[in-house]
Amino acid sequence: MKKPKIVSGFSKLSKRGKIRWLVENFFSNPEEVARELKSFWYGDPQKQKIFDDFSENTVSNFYLPYGVLPNLDVNGTLYCVPMVIEESSVVAAASSAAKFWLDKGGFKSEIISTQKIGQVHFDWKGDFDKLDALFPSLKKAIADSTEPITRNMQERGGGISNIELVNMSHLEENYYQIKMTFETCDSMGANFINSILEEASRTLSLFVGQQEHFTEEEKKVNIIMSILSNYTPECLVRTWVECPVEDLGTFENGNMDAETFAFKFVKALKIAQIDIHRATTHNKGIFNGIDAVALATGNDFRAIESCGHTYAARDGSYKSLSYAEIIDGKFRFWLDIPLAIGTVGGLTSLHPLAKRSLEMLGKPSAKELMMIISATGLAQNFAAVRSLVTTGIQQGHMKMHLMNILNHLEATEKEIILVLSHFKDKIVSFTAVRDFLTILRNNTSSEIKYT
Ligand code: MEV
């Protein structure tokens, strides 16, 4: 790599100009890299423009696999769920869990709540009781001033559901909040919430400034910031699977019975409740499924992840988001997760494949999508823990990973056939595959049989 130089006015360059600067400054083979970056552009320039406009300084597109999880039964409706994920075996694992539960009642899901939160954080020096006494009028002023923004949402059944004044000055001197709760219907609502909060902050400053019985100091509000909170514990969905233990069947080619499996499964879930190292990996498995559907449907997976992890630590220590129990011979496995997602607005209708994803799911409401996403997370979690307490994770994982290794080693079609057959009953590792390929490649005699 050449020594990076400071660049000014980069964002003003044309896309080709940006690529030129990039390849000339960072690559030893500029022509080749420029060609490669351009090769990932959409064929249709109109569509490419949509992608370019999503972000800034875009020079190309970064491809990820778009797969589908068929046969996911949620509340009796069969979905084919789109998943965008690069990790091998995630889609296969979720598909196998979906199929496993298909004849055992499928996944059940219910929406517990759909409230989102935003805050105006402000610094104010004064007698809190005086501000608190005025709060009913301030609340009305905020509702009135934000009405032009909330009108449309109100027509759809949403809007501002609550406004509170929160005294935080015991934690930080002169620190207070206007905490607002919202119902944003089928949209994720980030822009809606942030616009309201900024308007509310202006109203707050005006309102306080107009209070004649306030001291000069009390008439001044120092707005620190106005922003939604990605922690939405009241935008919650619960999803579960259950069946009599004996219906779970046998595992490991009949070598593990249902009782042993259920015991180990429940124990694994308890471990994820009490050990943060396991809890983190356990929840990562859940988010393998959740993020993949969030991405495929144009939702903000960073918001979903940060919320989920905070929720997992809601009682002071980080724990599993899912639970399992056996009561009266019945195995039950469930997930409670906050999911602030949308099916209208944002990328959902702009990204051509996000739009197709929602179409594939039957144009769900946000509530329905919450249930689909959480069922995918639970399916993923079931598949991971099932593997862990039976065969171990590597068996399935490395089989899927084998193709990645073969692609990395640029195996030919003929070599792929021979390698797949060789590793059918063997442990896959990068070294083992590379060594086997080396033997294959060094051996000019095609007479040798590889088993
Ligand atoms: C790998 O991406 C996810 C798992 O580690 C999850 C888990 O351990 O439960 C398999």
Coordinates of C-alpha atoms and ligand atoms in Angstrom, one line a residue, residues 85 87-90 272 278-286 288 380-388 393-394 397, ligand 1:
I85 CA -25.8 -13.4 5.8
E87 CA -21.8 -17.0 7.6
S88 CA -22.0 -20.6 6.2
S89 CA -24.5 -22.9 7.9
V90 CA -26.8 -20.2 9.4
A272 CA -26.5 -19.2 29.2
R278 CA -21.8 -18.4 27.2
A279 CA -24.6 -15.9 27.2
T280 CA -22.8 -13.7 24.7
T281 CA -22.2 -16.5 22.2
H282 CA -25.7 -17.9 22.8
N283 CA -27.3 -14.5 22.0
K284 CA -24.9 -14.1 19.0
G285 CA -26.6 -17.2 17.6
I286 CA -30.0 -15.7 18.1
N288 CA -27.4 -14.6 13.4
Q380 CA -31.5 -20.3 14.8
N381 CA -31.0 -20.6 18.5
F382 CA -32.7 -24.0 18.6
A383 CA -30.5 -25.3 15.8
A384 CA -27.3 -24.0 17.4
V385 CA -28.0 -25.4 20.9
R386 CA -29.3 -28.7 19.4
S387 CA -26.0 -29.1 17.6
L388 CA -24.0 -28.1 20.6
I393 CA -21.2 -27.4 16.1
Q394 CA -18.3 -28.1 13.9
H397 CA -20.4 -25.9 10.2
Ligands
MEV1 C1 -22.0 -19.2 15.5 O1 -22.2 -18.1 14.6 C2 -23.1 -19.1 16.5 C3 -23.0 -20.2 17.6 O2 -21.8 -20.1 18.3 C4 -24.2 -19.9 18.6 C5 -24.1 -20.7 19.8 O3 -23.0 -21.1 20.3 O4 -25.2 -20.9 20.4 C6 -23.1 -21.5 17.1

